């Protein structure tokens, strides 16, 4: 086992200590899964990938996909990256295929897109072809998100969808920020008549 920095041990001990304080109020299975995930993440942050894998695998062994698909596939994504970091390609590929084989566990198209991203990243890094059995799954994402006719190569298709999705997300973030800023200004300059208070511009005393 690799030598670990002291802060990792300290963090994991604090997580375990906190878990002990809430033990009586939580379902033991739920507590176990959350504890393993948090400790695994402490190791992940410290680049202790071998140790992180041990805890993340315990999560997948004790959590049914359909009960909490978002958490399950998040941990699977971390297992993919951990194995990739230590050059365990076959294991990384094994975990990358888990979501594709169990896509019915989640109804979220965006989770499905993330799962395909993880899979294509592993294939690209290790120069492996896209498995034909998983090609039809891409069509589900394309149809739901309304993308144009995609390229014929499945890896290129996923990368195109990812790029477009990132652009859309950035544009949406800008719109939301602009809306929030506009609303704040409106609230400041034109307070509601029913608020019962008088708005004040910074540094300016309002006349009474």
Tab-separated table of C-alpha atoms in Angstrom:
chain	number	residue	atom	x	y	z
A	1	UNK	CA	0.000	0.000	0.000
A	2	UNK	CA	1.236	3.485	-0.891
A	3	UNK	CA	2.375	5.971	1.728
A	4	UNK	CA	-0.459	8.421	2.295
A	5	UNK	CA	-0.300	12.068	3.364
A	6	UNK	CA	-1.467	12.684	6.915
A	7	UNK	CA	-4.390	14.890	5.871
A	8	UNK	CA	-6.035	11.941	4.092
A	9	UNK	CA	-6.062	9.874	7.260
A	10	UNK	CA	-7.298	12.899	9.191
A	11	UNK	CA	-10.152	13.505	6.728
A	12	UNK	CA	-11.237	9.864	6.669
A	13	UNK	CA	-11.181	9.731	10.463
A	14	UNK	CA	-13.335	12.842	10.671
A	15	UNK	CA	-15.810	11.350	8.204
A	16	UNK	CA	-15.945	8.138	10.222
A	17	UNK	CA	-16.331	10.108	13.460
A	18	UNK	CA	-19.232	12.102	12.028
A	19	UNK	CA	-20.876	8.923	10.753
A	20	UNK	CA	-20.828	7.576	14.304
A	21	UNK	CA	-22.805	10.603	15.521
A	22	UNK	CA	-25.633	10.049	13.008
A	23	UNK	CA	-25.601	6.271	13.109
A	24	UNK	CA	-28.699	6.028	15.302
A	25	UNK	CA	-30.763	8.201	12.955
A	26	UNK	CA	-29.904	6.602	9.619
A	27	UNK	CA	-30.620	3.341	7.881
A	28	UNK	CA	-27.446	1.244	8.322
A	29	UNK	CA	-27.232	0.330	4.627
A	30	UNK	CA	-27.589	3.972	3.562
A	31	UNK	CA	-25.006	5.052	6.118
A	32	UNK	CA	-22.552	2.387	4.960
A	33	UNK	CA	-22.844	3.430	1.306
A	34	UNK	CA	-22.462	7.138	2.074
A	35	UNK	CA	-19.516	6.486	4.383
A	36	UNK	CA	-17.653	4.379	1.827
A	37	UNK	CA	-18.281	6.959	-0.875
A	38	UNK	CA	-16.982	9.832	1.257
A	39	UNK	CA	-13.882	7.969	2.423
A	40	UNK	CA	-13.194	6.875	-1.144
A	41	UNK	CA	-13.453	10.488	-2.245
A	42	UNK	CA	-10.907	11.520	0.391
A	43	UNK	CA	-8.448	9.071	-1.148
A	44	UNK	CA	-9.389	10.194	-4.667
A	45	UNK	CA	-8.569	13.804	-3.818
A	46	UNK	CA	-5.170	12.693	-2.517
A	47	UNK	CA	-4.471	10.731	-5.733
A	48	UNK	CA	-4.462	7.499	-3.689
A	49	UNK	CA	-6.330	5.702	-6.445
A	50	UNK	CA	-5.771	2.124	-5.297
A	51	UNK	CA	-7.210	2.889	-1.865
A	52	UNK	CA	-10.067	4.885	-3.382
A	53	UNK	CA	-11.024	1.946	-5.612
A	54	UNK	CA	-11.463	-0.314	-2.572
A	55	UNK	CA	-14.077	2.020	-1.058
A	56	UNK	CA	-15.829	2.878	-4.325
A	57	UNK	CA	-16.228	-0.809	-5.149
A	58	UNK	CA	-17.881	-1.364	-1.770
A	59	UNK	CA	-20.441	1.270	-2.754
A	60	UNK	CA	-21.320	-0.549	-5.978
A	61	UNK	CA	-21.511	-3.862	-4.136
A	62	UNK	CA	-24.010	-2.497	-1.612
A	63	UNK	CA	-26.100	-0.108	-3.704
A	64	UNK	CA	-28.638	-1.268	-6.271
A	65	UNK	CA	-28.465	0.861	-9.413
A	66	UNK	CA	-32.191	1.487	-9.601
A	67	UNK	CA	-32.372	2.765	-5.988
A	68	UNK	CA	-30.047	5.723	-6.561
A	69	UNK	CA	-28.798	5.753	-10.186
A	70	UNK	CA	-27.164	9.183	-9.942
A	71	UNK	CA	-24.989	8.156	-6.991
A	72	UNK	CA	-24.262	4.722	-8.437
A	73	UNK	CA	-23.109	6.052	-11.816
A	74	UNK	CA	-21.165	8.867	-10.178
A	75	UNK	CA	-19.164	6.295	-8.233
A	76	UNK	CA	-18.747	4.171	-11.364
A	77	UNK	CA	-17.311	7.248	-13.082
A	78	UNK	CA	-14.790	7.616	-10.263
A	79	UNK	CA	-13.867	3.932	-10.588
A	80	UNK	CA	-13.243	4.450	-14.294
A	81	UNK	CA	-10.937	7.392	-13.613
A	82	UNK	CA	-9.123	5.686	-10.747
A	83	UNK	CA	-8.337	2.645	-12.873
A	84	UNK	CA	-7.353	4.858	-15.787
A	85	UNK	CA	-4.918	6.744	-13.536
A	86	UNK	CA	-3.139	3.533	-12.535
A	87	UNK	CA	-3.164	2.259	-16.140
A	88	UNK	CA	-5.604	-0.577	-15.473
A	89	UNK	CA	-7.233	-0.291	-18.879
A	90	UNK	CA	-9.294	-3.502	-18.821
A	91	UNK	CA	-10.741	-2.622	-15.428
A	92	UNK	CA	-11.484	0.934	-16.558
A	93	UNK	CA	-13.255	-0.464	-19.617
A	94	UNK	CA	-15.176	-2.937	-17.459
A	95	UNK	CA	-16.581	-0.131	-15.329
A	96	UNK	CA	-17.235	2.071	-18.370
A	97	UNK	CA	-19.444	-0.636	-19.853
A	98	UNK	CA	-21.521	-1.128	-16.689
A	99	UNK	CA	-23.798	1.897	-17.322
A	100	UNK	CA	-24.220	0.943	-20.990
A	101	UNK	CA	-25.370	-2.516	-20.010
A	102	UNK	CA	-27.771	-1.078	-17.441
A	103	UNK	CA	-29.074	2.070	-19.129
A	104	UNK	CA	-32.636	1.319	-18.006
A	105	UNK	CA	-31.531	2.086	-14.424
A	106	UNK	CA	-31.751	5.825	-15.145
A	107	UNK	CA	-34.349	7.867	-16.968
A	108	UNK	CA	-32.038	10.882	-17.244
A	109	UNK	CA	-30.806	11.464	-20.784
A	110	UNK	CA	-28.016	13.661	-19.453
A	111	UNK	CA	-26.782	10.839	-17.205
A	112	UNK	CA	-26.826	8.566	-20.245
A	113	UNK	CA	-24.777	11.124	-22.164
A	114	UNK	CA	-22.260	11.311	-19.297
A	115	UNK	CA	-22.004	7.517	-19.237
A	116	UNK	CA	-21.255	7.402	-22.958
A	117	UNK	CA	-18.676	10.150	-22.516
A	118	UNK	CA	-16.846	8.062	-19.920
A	119	UNK	CA	-16.896	5.059	-22.248
A	120	UNK	CA	-15.608	6.936	-25.307
A	121	UNK	CA	-12.867	8.603	-23.243
A	122	UNK	CA	-11.517	5.197	-22.230
A	123	UNK	CA	-11.690	3.938	-25.823
A	124	UNK	CA	-9.934	7.033	-27.159
A	125	UNK	CA	-7.146	6.953	-24.585
A	126	UNK	CA	-6.387	3.305	-25.253
A	127	UNK	CA	-7.151	3.322	-29.002
A	128	UNK	CA	-9.984	0.799	-28.838
A	129	UNK	CA	-13.005	0.622	-31.186
A	130	UNK	CA	-16.583	1.379	-30.136
A	131	UNK	CA	-18.497	-1.862	-29.456
A	132	UNK	CA	-21.305	-2.272	-31.994
A	133	UNK	CA	-23.724	-3.523	-29.338
A	134	UNK	CA	-23.744	-0.052	-27.785
A	135	UNK	CA	-24.254	1.965	-30.989
A	136	UNK	CA	-28.101	1.893	-30.899
A	137	UNK	CA	-28.000	3.540	-27.461
A	138	UNK	CA	-26.573	6.720	-29.014
A	139	UNK	CA	-29.771	7.157	-31.007
A	140	UNK	CA	-31.799	7.493	-27.803
A	141	UNK	CA	-29.717	10.457	-26.663
A	142	UNK	CA	-29.785	12.079	-30.110
A	143	UNK	CA	-33.558	11.746	-30.391
A	144	UNK	CA	-34.230	13.153	-26.930
A	145	UNK	CA	-31.875	16.129	-27.172
A	146	UNK	CA	-32.879	16.954	-30.743
A	147	UNK	CA	-29.445	16.954	-32.325
A	148	UNK	CA	-29.016	17.048	-36.063
A	149	UNK	CA	-28.021	13.982	-38.045
A	150	UNK	CA	-24.776	12.879	-36.364
A	151	UNK	CA	-21.482	11.734	-37.906
A	152	UNK	CA	-21.292	8.044	-38.772
A	153	UNK	CA	-18.446	7.255	-36.370
A	154	UNK	CA	-19.909	6.593	-32.871
A	155	UNK	CA	-16.977	8.109	-30.959
A	156	UNK	CA	-17.082	11.206	-33.162
A	157	UNK	CA	-20.839	11.359	-32.613
A	158	UNK	CA	-20.504	11.319	-28.819
A	159	UNK	CA	-17.765	13.967	-28.926
A	160	UNK	CA	-19.928	16.180	-31.168
A	161	UNK	CA	-22.876	15.850	-28.793
A	162	UNK	CA	-20.645	16.649	-25.806
A	163	UNK	CA	-19.258	19.775	-27.478
A	164	UNK	CA	-22.712	21.017	-28.454
A	165	UNK	CA	-24.071	20.248	-24.992
A	166	UNK	CA	-21.253	22.260	-23.354
A	167	UNK	CA	-22.008	25.221	-25.633
A	168	UNK	CA	-25.707	25.041	-24.746
A	169	UNK	CA	-24.895	24.823	-21.041
A	170	UNK	CA	-22.640	27.890	-21.225
A	171	UNK	CA	-25.312	29.862	-23.079
A	172	UNK	CA	-27.936	28.788	-20.560
A	173	UNK	CA	-25.669	29.862	-17.677
A	174	UNK	CA	-25.212	33.310	-19.250
A	175	UNK	CA	-28.979	33.691	-19.719
A	176	UNK	CA	-29.650	32.655	-16.106
A	177	UNK	CA	-27.013	35.074	-14.769
A	178	UNK	CA	-28.340	37.926	-16.889
A	179	UNK	CA	-31.871	37.192	-15.712
A	180	UNK	CA	-30.790	37.052	-12.070
A	181	UNK	CA	-28.896	40.352	-12.425
A	182	UNK	CA	-31.868	42.002	-14.144
A	183	UNK	CA	-34.229	40.763	-11.429
A	184	UNK	CA	-31.931	42.062	-8.678
A	185	UNK	CA	-31.847	45.481	-10.339
A	186	UNK	CA	-35.629	45.533	-10.691
A	187	UNK	CA	-36.068	44.588	-7.042
A	188	UNK	CA	-33.670	47.333	-6.022
A	189	UNK	CA	-35.097	50.112	-8.191
A	190	UNK	CA	-38.752	49.091	-8.184
A	191	UNK	CA	-39.527	47.430	-4.850
A	192	UNK	CA	-42.853	45.699	-4.443
A	193	UNK	CA	-45.585	47.942	-3.069
A	194	UNK	CA	-46.547	45.167	-0.689
A	195	UNK	CA	-43.065	44.660	0.714
A	196	UNK	CA	-43.564	47.238	3.430
A	197	UNK	CA	-40.016	48.526	3.081
A	198	UNK	CA	-38.238	51.228	1.137
A	199	UNK	CA	-35.392	50.215	-1.140
A	200	UNK	CA	-32.083	51.959	-0.750
A	201	UNK	CA	-29.403	52.287	-3.368
A	202	UNK	CA	-25.933	51.664	-1.947
A	203	UNK	CA	-24.529	54.863	-0.468
A	204	UNK	CA	-27.724	56.893	-1.027
A	205	UNK	CA	-30.197	57.757	1.689
A	206	UNK	CA	-33.785	57.524	0.460
A	207	UNK	CA	-36.043	60.435	1.260
A	208	UNK	CA	-38.674	59.736	3.907
